[in-house]
CSV table of C-alpha atoms in Angstrom, one decimal:
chain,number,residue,atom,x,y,z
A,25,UNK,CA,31.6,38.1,-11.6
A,26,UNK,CA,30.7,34.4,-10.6
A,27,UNK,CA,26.8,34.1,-10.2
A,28,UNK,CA,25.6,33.4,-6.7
A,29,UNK,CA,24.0,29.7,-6.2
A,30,UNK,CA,20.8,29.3,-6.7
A,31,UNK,CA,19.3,25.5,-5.3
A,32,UNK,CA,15.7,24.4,-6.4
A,33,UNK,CA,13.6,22.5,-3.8
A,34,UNK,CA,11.6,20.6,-4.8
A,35,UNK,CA,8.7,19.8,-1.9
A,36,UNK,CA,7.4,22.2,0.8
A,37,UNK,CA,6.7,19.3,3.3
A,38,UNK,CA,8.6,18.9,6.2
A,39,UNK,CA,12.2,17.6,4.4
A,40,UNK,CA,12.0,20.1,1.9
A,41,UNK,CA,11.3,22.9,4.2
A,42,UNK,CA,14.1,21.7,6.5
A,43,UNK,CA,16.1,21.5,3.6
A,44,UNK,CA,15.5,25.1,3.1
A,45,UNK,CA,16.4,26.1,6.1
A,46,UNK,CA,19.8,24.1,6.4
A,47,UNK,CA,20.4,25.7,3.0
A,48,UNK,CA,20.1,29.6,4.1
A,49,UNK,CA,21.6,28.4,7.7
A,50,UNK,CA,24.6,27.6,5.8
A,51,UNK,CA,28.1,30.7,5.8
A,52,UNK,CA,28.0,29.8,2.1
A,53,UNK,CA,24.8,32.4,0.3
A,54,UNK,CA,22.7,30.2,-1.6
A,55,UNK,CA,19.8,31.6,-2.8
A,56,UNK,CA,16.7,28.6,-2.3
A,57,UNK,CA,13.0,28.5,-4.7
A,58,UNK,CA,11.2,26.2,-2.6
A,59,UNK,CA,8.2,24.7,-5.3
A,60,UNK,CA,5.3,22.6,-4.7
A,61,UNK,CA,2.5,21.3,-7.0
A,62,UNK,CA,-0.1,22.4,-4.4
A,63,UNK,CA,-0.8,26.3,-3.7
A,64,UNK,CA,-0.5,25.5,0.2
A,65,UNK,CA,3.6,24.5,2.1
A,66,UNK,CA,4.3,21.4,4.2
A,67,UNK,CA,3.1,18.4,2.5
A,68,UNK,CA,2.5,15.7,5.2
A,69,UNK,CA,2.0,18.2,8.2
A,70,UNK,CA,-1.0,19.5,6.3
A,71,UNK,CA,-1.9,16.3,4.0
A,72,UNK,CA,-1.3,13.6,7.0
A,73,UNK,CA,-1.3,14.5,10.3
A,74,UNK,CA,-4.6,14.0,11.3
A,75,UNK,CA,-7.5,16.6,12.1
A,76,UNK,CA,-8.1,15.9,15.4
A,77,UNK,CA,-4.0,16.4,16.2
A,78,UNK,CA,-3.4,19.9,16.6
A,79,UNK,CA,-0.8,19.9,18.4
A,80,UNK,CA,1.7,18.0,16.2
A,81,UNK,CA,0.9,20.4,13.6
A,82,UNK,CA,2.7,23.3,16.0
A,83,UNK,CA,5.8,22.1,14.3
A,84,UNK,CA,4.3,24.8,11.2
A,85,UNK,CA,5.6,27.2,13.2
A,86,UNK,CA,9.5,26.1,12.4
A,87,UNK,CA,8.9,24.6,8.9
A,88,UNK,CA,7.9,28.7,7.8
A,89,UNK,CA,10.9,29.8,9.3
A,90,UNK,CA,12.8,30.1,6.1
A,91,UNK,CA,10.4,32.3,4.2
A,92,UNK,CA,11.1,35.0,7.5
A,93,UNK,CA,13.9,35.6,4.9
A,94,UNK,CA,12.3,36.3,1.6
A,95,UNK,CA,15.3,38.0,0.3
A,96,UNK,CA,17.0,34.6,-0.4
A,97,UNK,CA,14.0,32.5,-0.1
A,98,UNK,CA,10.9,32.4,-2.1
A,99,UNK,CA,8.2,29.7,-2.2
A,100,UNK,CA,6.5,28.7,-5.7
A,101,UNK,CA,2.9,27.3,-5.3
A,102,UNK,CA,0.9,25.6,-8.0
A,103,UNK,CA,4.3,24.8,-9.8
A,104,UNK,CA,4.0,20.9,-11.1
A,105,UNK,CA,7.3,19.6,-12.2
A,106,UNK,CA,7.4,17.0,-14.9
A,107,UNK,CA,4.3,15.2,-16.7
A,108,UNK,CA,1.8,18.0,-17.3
A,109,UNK,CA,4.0,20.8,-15.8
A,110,UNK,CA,7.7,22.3,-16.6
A,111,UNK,CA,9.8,19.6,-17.4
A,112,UNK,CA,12.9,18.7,-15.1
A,113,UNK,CA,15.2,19.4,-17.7
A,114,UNK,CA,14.1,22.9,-18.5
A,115,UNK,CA,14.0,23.7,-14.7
A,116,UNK,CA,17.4,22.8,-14.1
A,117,UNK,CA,18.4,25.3,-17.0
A,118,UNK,CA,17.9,27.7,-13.7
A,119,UNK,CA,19.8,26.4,-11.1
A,120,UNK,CA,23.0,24.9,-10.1
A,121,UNK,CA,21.5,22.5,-7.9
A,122,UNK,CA,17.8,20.9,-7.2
A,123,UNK,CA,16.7,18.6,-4.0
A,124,UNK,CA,13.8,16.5,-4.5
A,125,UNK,CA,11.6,16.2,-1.1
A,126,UNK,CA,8.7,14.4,-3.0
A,127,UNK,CA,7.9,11.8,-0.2
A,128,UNK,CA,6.5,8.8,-0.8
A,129,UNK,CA,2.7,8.8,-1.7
A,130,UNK,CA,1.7,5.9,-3.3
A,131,UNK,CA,0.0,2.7,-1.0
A,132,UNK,CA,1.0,-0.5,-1.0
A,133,UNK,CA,-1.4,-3.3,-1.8
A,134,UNK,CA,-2.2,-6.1,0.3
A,135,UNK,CA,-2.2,-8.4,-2.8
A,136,UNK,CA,-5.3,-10.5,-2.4
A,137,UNK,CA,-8.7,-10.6,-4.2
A,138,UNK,CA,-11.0,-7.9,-4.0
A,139,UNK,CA,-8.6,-5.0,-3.4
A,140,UNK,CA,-10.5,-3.1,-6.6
A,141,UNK,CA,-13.6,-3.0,-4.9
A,142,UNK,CA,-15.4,0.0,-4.8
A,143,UNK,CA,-15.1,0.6,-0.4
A,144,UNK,CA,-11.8,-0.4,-1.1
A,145,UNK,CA,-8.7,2.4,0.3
A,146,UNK,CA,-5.4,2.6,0.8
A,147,UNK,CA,-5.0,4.9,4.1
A,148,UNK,CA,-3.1,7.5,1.7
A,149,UNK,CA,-5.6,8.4,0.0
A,150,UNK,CA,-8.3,8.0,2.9
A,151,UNK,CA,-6.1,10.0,5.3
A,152,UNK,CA,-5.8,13.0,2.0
A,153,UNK,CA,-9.4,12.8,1.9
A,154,UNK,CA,-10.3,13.5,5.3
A,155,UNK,CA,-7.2,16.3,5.4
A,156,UNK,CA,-9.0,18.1,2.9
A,157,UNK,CA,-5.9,17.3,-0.1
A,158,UNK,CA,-7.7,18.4,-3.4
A,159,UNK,CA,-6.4,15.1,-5.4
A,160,UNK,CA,-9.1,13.6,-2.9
A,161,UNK,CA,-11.8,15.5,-2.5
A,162,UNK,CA,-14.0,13.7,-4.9
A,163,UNK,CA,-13.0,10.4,-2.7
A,164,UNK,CA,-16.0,10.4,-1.0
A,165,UNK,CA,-16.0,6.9,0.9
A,166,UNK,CA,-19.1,5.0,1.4
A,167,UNK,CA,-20.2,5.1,5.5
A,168,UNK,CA,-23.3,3.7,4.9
A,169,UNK,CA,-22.1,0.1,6.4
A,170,UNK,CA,-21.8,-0.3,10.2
A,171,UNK,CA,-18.6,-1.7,10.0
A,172,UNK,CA,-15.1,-0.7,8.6
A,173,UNK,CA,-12.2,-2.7,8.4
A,174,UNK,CA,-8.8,-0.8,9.0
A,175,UNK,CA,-5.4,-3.3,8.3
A,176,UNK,CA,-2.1,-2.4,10.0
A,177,UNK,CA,-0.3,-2.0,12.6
A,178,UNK,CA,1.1,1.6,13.1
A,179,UNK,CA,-0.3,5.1,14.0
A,180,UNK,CA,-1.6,5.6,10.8
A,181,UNK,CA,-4.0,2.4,11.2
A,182,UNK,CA,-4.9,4.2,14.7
A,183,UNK,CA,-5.8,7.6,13.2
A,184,UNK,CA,-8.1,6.4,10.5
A,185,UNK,CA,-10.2,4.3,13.0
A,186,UNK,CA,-10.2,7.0,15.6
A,187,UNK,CA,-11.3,10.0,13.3
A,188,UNK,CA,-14.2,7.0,12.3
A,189,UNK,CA,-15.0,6.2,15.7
A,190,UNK,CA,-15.4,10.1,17.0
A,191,UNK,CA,-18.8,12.0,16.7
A,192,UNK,CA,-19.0,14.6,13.8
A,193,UNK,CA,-19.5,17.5,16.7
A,194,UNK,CA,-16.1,17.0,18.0
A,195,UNK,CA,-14.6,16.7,14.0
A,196,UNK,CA,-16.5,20.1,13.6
A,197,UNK,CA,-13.9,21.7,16.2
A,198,UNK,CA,-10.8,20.5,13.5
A,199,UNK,CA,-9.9,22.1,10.1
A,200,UNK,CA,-11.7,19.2,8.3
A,201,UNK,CA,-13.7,20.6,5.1
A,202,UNK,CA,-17.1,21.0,5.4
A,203,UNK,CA,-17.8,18.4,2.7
A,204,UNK,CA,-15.9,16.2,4.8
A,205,UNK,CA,-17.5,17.2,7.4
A,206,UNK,CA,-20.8,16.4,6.0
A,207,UNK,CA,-19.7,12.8,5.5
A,208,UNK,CA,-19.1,12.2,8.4
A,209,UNK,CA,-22.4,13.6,10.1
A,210,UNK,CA,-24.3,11.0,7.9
A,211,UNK,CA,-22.0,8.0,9.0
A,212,UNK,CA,-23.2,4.7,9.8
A,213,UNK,CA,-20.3,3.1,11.2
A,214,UNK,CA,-20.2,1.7,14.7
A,215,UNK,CA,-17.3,-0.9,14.8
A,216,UNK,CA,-14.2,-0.6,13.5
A,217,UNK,CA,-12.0,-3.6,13.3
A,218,UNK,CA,-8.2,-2.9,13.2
A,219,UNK,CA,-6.7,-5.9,12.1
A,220,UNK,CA,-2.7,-6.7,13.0
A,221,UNK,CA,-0.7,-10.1,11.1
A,222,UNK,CA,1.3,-10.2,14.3
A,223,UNK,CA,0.8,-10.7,18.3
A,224,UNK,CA,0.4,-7.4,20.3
A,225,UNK,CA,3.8,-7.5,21.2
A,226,UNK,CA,5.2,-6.6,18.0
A,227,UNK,CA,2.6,-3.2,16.9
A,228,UNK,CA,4.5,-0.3,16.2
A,229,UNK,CA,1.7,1.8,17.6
A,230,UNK,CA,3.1,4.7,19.9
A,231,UNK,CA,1.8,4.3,23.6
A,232,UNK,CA,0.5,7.9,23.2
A,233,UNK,CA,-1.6,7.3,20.0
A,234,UNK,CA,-2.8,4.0,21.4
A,235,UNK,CA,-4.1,5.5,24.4
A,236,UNK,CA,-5.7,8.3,22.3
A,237,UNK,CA,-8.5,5.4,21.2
A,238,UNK,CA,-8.8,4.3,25.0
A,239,UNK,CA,-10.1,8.1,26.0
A,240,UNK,CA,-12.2,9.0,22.9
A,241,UNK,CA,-16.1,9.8,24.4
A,242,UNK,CA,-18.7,7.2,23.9
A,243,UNK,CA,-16.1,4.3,22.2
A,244,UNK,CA,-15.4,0.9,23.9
A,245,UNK,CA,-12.2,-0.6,22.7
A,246,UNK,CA,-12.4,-4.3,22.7
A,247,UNK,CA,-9.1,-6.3,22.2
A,248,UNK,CA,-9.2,-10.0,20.4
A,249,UNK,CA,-6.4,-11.5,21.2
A,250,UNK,CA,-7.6,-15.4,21.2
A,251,UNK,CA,-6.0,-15.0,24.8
A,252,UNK,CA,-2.4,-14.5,23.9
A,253,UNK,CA,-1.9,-11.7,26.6
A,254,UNK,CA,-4.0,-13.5,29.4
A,255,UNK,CA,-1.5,-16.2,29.2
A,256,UNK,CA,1.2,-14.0,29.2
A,257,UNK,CA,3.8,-12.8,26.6
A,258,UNK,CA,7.7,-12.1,27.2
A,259,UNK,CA,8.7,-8.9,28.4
A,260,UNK,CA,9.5,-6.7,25.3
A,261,UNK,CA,12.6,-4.8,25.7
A,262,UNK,CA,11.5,-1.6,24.3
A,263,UNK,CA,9.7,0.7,27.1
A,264,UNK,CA,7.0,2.1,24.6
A,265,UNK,CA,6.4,-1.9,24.1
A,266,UNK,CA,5.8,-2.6,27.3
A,267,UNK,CA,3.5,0.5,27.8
A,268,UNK,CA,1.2,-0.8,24.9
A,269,UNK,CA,1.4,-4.3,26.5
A,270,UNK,CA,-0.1,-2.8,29.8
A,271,UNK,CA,-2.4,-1.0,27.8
A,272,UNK,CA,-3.8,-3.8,26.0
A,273,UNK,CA,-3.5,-6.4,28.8
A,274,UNK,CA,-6.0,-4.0,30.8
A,275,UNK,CA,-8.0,-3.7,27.9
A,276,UNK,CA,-8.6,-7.4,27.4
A,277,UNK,CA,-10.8,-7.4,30.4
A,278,UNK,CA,-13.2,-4.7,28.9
A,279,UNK,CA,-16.8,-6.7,27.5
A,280,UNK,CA,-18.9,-4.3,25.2
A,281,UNK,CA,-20.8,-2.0,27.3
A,282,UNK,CA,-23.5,0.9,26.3
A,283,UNK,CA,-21.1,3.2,24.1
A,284,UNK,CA,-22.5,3.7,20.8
A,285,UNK,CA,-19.6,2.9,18.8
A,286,UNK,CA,-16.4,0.3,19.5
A,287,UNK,CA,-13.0,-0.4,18.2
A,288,UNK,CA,-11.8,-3.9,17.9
A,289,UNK,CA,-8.1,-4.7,18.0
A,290,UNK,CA,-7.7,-7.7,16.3
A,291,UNK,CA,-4.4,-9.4,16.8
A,292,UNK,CA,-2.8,-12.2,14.8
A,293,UNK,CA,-5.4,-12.2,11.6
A,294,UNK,CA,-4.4,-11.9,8.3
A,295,UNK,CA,-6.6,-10.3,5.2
A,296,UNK,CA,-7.6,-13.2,2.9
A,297,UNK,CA,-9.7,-12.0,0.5
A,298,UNK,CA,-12.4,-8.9,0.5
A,299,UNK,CA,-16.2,-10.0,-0.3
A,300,UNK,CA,-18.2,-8.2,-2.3
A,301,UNK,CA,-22.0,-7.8,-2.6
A,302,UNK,CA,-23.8,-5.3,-5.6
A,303,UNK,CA,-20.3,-4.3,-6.8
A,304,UNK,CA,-18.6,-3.1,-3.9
A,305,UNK,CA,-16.8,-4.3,-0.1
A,306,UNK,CA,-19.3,-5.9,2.1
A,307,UNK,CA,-16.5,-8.0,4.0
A,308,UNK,CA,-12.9,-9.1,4.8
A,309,UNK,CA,-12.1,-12.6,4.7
A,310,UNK,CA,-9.3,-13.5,7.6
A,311,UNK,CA,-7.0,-15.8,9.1
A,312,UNK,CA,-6.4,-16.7,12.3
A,313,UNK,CA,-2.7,-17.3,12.6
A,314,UNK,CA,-0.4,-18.4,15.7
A,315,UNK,CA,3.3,-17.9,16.9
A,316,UNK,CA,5.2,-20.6,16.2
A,317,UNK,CA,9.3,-21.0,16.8
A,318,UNK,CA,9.0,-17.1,16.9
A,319,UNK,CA,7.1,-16.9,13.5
A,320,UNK,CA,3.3,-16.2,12.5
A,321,UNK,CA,1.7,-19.0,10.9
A,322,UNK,CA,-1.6,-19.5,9.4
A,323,UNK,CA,-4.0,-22.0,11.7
A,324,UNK,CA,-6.5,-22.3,8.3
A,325,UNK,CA,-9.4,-21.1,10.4
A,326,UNK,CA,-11.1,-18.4,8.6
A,327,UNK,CA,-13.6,-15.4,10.0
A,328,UNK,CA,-15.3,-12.8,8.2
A,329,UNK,CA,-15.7,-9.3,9.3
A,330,UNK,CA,-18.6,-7.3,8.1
A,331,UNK,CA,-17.6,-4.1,6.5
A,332,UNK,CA,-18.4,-1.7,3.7
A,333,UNK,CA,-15.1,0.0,3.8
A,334,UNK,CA,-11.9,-1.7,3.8
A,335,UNK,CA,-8.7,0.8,4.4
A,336,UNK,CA,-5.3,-0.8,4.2
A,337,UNK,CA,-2.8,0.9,6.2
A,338,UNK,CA,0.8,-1.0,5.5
A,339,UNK,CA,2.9,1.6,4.1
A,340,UNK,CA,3.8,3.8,1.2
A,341,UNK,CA,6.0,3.6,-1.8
A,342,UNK,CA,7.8,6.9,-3.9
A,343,UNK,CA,7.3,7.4,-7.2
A,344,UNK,CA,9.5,8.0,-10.1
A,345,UNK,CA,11.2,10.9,-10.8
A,346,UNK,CA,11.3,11.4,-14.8
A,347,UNK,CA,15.7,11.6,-15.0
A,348,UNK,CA,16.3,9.9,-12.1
A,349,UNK,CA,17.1,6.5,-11.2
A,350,UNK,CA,14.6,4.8,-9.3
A,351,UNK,CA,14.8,1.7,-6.6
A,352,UNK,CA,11.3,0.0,-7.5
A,353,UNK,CA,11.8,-2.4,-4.8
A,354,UNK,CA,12.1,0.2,-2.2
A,355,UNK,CA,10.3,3.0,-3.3
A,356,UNK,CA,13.5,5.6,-3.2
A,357,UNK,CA,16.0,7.1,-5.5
A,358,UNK,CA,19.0,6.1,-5.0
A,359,UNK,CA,21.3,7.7,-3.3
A,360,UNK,CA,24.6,8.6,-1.3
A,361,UNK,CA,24.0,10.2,1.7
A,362,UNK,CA,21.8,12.5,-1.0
A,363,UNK,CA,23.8,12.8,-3.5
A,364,UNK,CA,22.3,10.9,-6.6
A,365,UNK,CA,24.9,9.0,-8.5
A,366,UNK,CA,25.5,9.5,-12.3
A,367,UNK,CA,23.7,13.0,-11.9
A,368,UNK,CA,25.4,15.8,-11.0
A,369,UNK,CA,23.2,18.6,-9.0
A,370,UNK,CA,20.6,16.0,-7.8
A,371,UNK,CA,19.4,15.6,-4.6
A,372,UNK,CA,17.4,13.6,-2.4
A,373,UNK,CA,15.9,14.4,1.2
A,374,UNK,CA,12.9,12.7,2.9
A,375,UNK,CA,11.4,9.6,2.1
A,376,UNK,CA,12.2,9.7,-1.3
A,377,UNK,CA,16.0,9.3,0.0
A,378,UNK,CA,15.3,6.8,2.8
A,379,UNK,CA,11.9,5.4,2.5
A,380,UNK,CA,8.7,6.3,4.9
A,381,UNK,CA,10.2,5.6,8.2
A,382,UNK,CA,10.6,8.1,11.5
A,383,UNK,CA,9.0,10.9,11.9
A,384,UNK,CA,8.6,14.3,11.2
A,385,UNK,CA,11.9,15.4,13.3
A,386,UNK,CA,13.8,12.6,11.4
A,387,UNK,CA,13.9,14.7,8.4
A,388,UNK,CA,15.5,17.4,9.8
A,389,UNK,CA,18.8,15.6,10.3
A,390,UNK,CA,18.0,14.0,7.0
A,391,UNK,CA,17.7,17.2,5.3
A,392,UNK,CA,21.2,18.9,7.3
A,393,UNK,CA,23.3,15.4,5.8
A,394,UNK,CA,21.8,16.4,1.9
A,395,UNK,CA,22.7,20.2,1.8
A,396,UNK,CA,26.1,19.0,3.8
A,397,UNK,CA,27.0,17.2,0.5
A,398,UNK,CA,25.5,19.7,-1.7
A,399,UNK,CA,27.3,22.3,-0.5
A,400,UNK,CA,30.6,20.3,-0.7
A,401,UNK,CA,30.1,20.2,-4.2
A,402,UNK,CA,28.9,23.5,-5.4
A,403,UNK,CA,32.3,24.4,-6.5
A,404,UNK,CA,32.3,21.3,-9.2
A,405,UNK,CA,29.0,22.4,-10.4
A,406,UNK,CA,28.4,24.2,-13.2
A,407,UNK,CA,26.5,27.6,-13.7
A,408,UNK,CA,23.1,27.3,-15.0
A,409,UNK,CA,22.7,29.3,-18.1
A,410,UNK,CA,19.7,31.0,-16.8
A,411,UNK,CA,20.4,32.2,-13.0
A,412,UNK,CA,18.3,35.3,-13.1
A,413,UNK,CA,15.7,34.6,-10.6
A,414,UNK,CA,12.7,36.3,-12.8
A,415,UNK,CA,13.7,33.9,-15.8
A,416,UNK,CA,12.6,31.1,-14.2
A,417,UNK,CA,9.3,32.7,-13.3
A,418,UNK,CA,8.6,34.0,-17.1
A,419,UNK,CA,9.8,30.2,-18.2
A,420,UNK,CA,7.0,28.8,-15.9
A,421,UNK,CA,4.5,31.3,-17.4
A,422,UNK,CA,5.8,29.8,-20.8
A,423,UNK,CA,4.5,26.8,-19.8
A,424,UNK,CA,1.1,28.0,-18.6
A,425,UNK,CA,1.7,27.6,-14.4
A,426,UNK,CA,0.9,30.6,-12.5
A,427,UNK,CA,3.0,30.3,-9.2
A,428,UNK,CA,1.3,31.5,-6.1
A,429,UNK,CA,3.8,33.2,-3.8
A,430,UNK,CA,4.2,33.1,-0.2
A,431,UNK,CA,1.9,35.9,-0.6
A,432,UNK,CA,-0.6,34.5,-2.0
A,433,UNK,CA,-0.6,31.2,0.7
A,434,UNK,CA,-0.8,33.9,3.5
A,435,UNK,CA,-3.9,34.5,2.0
A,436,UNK,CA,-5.3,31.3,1.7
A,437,UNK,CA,-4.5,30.9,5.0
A,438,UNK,CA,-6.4,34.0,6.0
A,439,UNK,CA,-9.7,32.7,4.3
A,440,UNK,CA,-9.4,29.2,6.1
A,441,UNK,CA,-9.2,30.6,9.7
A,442,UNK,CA,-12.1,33.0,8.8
A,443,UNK,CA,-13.8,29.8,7.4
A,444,UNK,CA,-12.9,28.3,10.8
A,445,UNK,CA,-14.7,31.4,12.5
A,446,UNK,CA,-17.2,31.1,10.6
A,447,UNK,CA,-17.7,27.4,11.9
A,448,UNK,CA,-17.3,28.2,15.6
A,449,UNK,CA,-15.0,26.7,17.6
A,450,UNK,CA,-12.1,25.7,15.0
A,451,UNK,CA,-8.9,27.0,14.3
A,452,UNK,CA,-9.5,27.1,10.3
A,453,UNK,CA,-11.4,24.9,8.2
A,454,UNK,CA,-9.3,24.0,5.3
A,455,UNK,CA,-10.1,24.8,1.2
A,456,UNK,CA,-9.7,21.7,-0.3
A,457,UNK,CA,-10.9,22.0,-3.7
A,458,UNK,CA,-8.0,23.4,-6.1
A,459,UNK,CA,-10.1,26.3,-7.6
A,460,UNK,CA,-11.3,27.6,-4.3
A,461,UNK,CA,-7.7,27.2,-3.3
A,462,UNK,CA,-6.1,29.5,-5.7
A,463,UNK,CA,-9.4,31.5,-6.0
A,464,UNK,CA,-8.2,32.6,-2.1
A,465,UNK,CA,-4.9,32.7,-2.5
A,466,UNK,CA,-5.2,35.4,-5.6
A,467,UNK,CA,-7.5,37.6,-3.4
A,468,UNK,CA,-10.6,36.4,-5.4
A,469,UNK,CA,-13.2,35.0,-2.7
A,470,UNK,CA,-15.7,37.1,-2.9
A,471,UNK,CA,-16.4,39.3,0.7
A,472,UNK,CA,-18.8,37.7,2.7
């Protein structure tokens, strides 16, 4: 009697989950182990969307979907595959196929001097810290300096200086951990300088997030443009581009006025160097540059902005998957629609397949193109030799992981919205240390 598939996915953010679902949405029966290093699902929508952005994180509310089926679909907590966990090898002993959904999570360096300075971030690992991610909760960032320097150009670079620039009472009506929380009642900042390479008619900044910094309570947002959209600048093409440019054109006009804290927008600067003072940040070094024949070029006029936190927010990079081939120059495996060549049964969805561009919706149709091509090729794969669905379970006790079930994350999720109670006027407040984490999840917080 042939054995019924059995798929491994690896990631409970937002491509794996969707990968989950296109798997058990599929007339062939494939039963799906969804596994994630962390005891809580979906990655990025947990990890990256930021506190103060509730709303976006409704999409929870689809990504759970598949576990509405839990005779087919299980989910695996605390399960780390490869270095220090099961390796990829003996997992695969247990399934005919595995997707990897492992995102991209590493940030990319500006590449000047200073970067290693304590004050120093990439917007990863500052975002994770304020999110509550327990690789980050000992991150805790100096915001003892008045100013902060935030480099990029996208949404990210947005959030980071708006969650900075609000008051602690309105962060108290988020999910953000009370350590966090803490942090951010004792802060010092009062500017934040967002610095963009390029004119303000190339951001990538959504109108919608942009204007999010234009209506935040006691925050003037002053643009420094070196008069680049008083003299004008051609008509972008792209209707979100022209919504920014009317945005920003309005802003120009704005001179600092009585709000406690500001945002700068700094247009066409580039990072030179970071200063330091006692060991850590105390500045960034920049460039004023110009268009010229279309391009940015460097004028050789230098600025300093005053800061004691830097946070560079210019993208991510994947890592390497141990057995897989790896693209070190974009960050991916590589892959076929998926499919990963020279490996038969390996997958890709997400960022890891494509790189850290769209959003969360993109993966969706990501995810339905991998499964397509897995399930075109179940019939060529091979059975695993161990199908049974406890045998993977007893191999991962073998190698001393305790999975927390879906179970067990409906717990943890019980304790963070009593937590949030608790707080008064928040939805949850999330667990971010990894003991307290699995401490809720196996029923062991103590009543209170």
């Amino acid at each position: 009697m042939p054995v019924q598939p059995r798929v491994a996915v690896i990631g409970a953010g937002p491509s794996g989950l969707y990968a989950a679902a296109a798997l058990l949405a599929s007339e062939v029966p494939v039963d799906v182990d969804v596994l994630d290093r962390l005891p809580a699902p979906y990655g990025l929508v947990r990890y990256g969307v930021a506190p103060d952005h509730q709303k976006m994180k409704s999409v929870i509310r689809v990504l759970q979907q598949p576990f509405a089926d839990g005779s087919r679909v299980r989910f695996l907590g605390n399960v780390r595959v490869g270095d220090g966990g099961i390796p990829l090898d003996v997992l695969r002993e247990h399934y005919h196929a595995i997707v990897h959904a492992s995102g991209s999570s590493v940030d990319r360096d500006l590449g000047i001097p200073g970067e290693e300075l304590a004050g120093s971030h990439g917007s990863g690992a500052f975002v994770s810290w304020y999110c509550g991610h327990p690789d980050f909760v000992d991150l805790d960032p100096l915001l003892d300096h008045p100013g902060v320097v935030v480099v990029g150009a996208g949404n990210v670079a947005l959030d980071v200086a708006r969650v900075l620039a609000r008051g602690h009472a309105e962060m108290a009506a988020t999910d953000v951990p009370d350590r966090v929380l803490d942090t951010l009642r004792g802060s010092a900042v009062t500017d934040v300088h967002v610095v963009v390479r390029r004119g303000p008619e190339h951001v990538k900044f959504t109108p919608a997030e942009l204007r999010q910094i234009g209506d935040l309570d006691d925050v003037d947002v002053l643009v420094h443009d070196d008069g680049v959209l008083e003299a004008g600048v051609p008509e972008p093409e792209e209707r979100r581009q022209k919504q920014n440019i009317a945005m920003l054109t309005e802003w120009t006009a704005h001179e600092p006025g009585t709000a406690s804290r500001r945002i700068h927008l700094h247009f066409l600067r580039t990072p030179l160097r970071l200063v330091e003072e006692a060991g850590r940040v105390c500045g960034v070094v920049v460039e004023r540059n110009e268009v010229r024949d279309g391009g940015i070029v460097g004028t050789g006029e230098e600025e300093t902005l005053g800061a004691g936190l830097v946070v560079r927010a210019i993208g991510y990079s994947g890592e390497p998957i141990p057995g897989l081939p790896f693209d070190e120059r974009a960050g991916i495996v590589p892959n076929d629609g998926g499919r990963v060549p020279g490996v038969p049964g390996a997958y890709v969805t997400g960022w890891i397949k494509r790189g850290p561009t769209g959003v969360i919706g993109t993966n969706k149709h990501d995810a339905v193109e991998t499964v397509a091509h897995l399930l075109d090729d179940l019939h060529t794969l091979p059975a695993p030799p161990h199908p049974d669905p406890e045998s993977v379970v007893e191999r991962l006790e073998a190698y001393g992981i305790d999975p927390v079930t879906w179970d067990g994350w409906e717990r943890l999720d019980a304790e963070e919205l009593r937590l949030g109670e608790a707080r008064g006027g928040a939805e949850r407040v999330k667990v971010a240390d990894l003991a307290g984490m699995l401490a809720a999840a196996r029923n062991a917080v103590e009543a209170r």
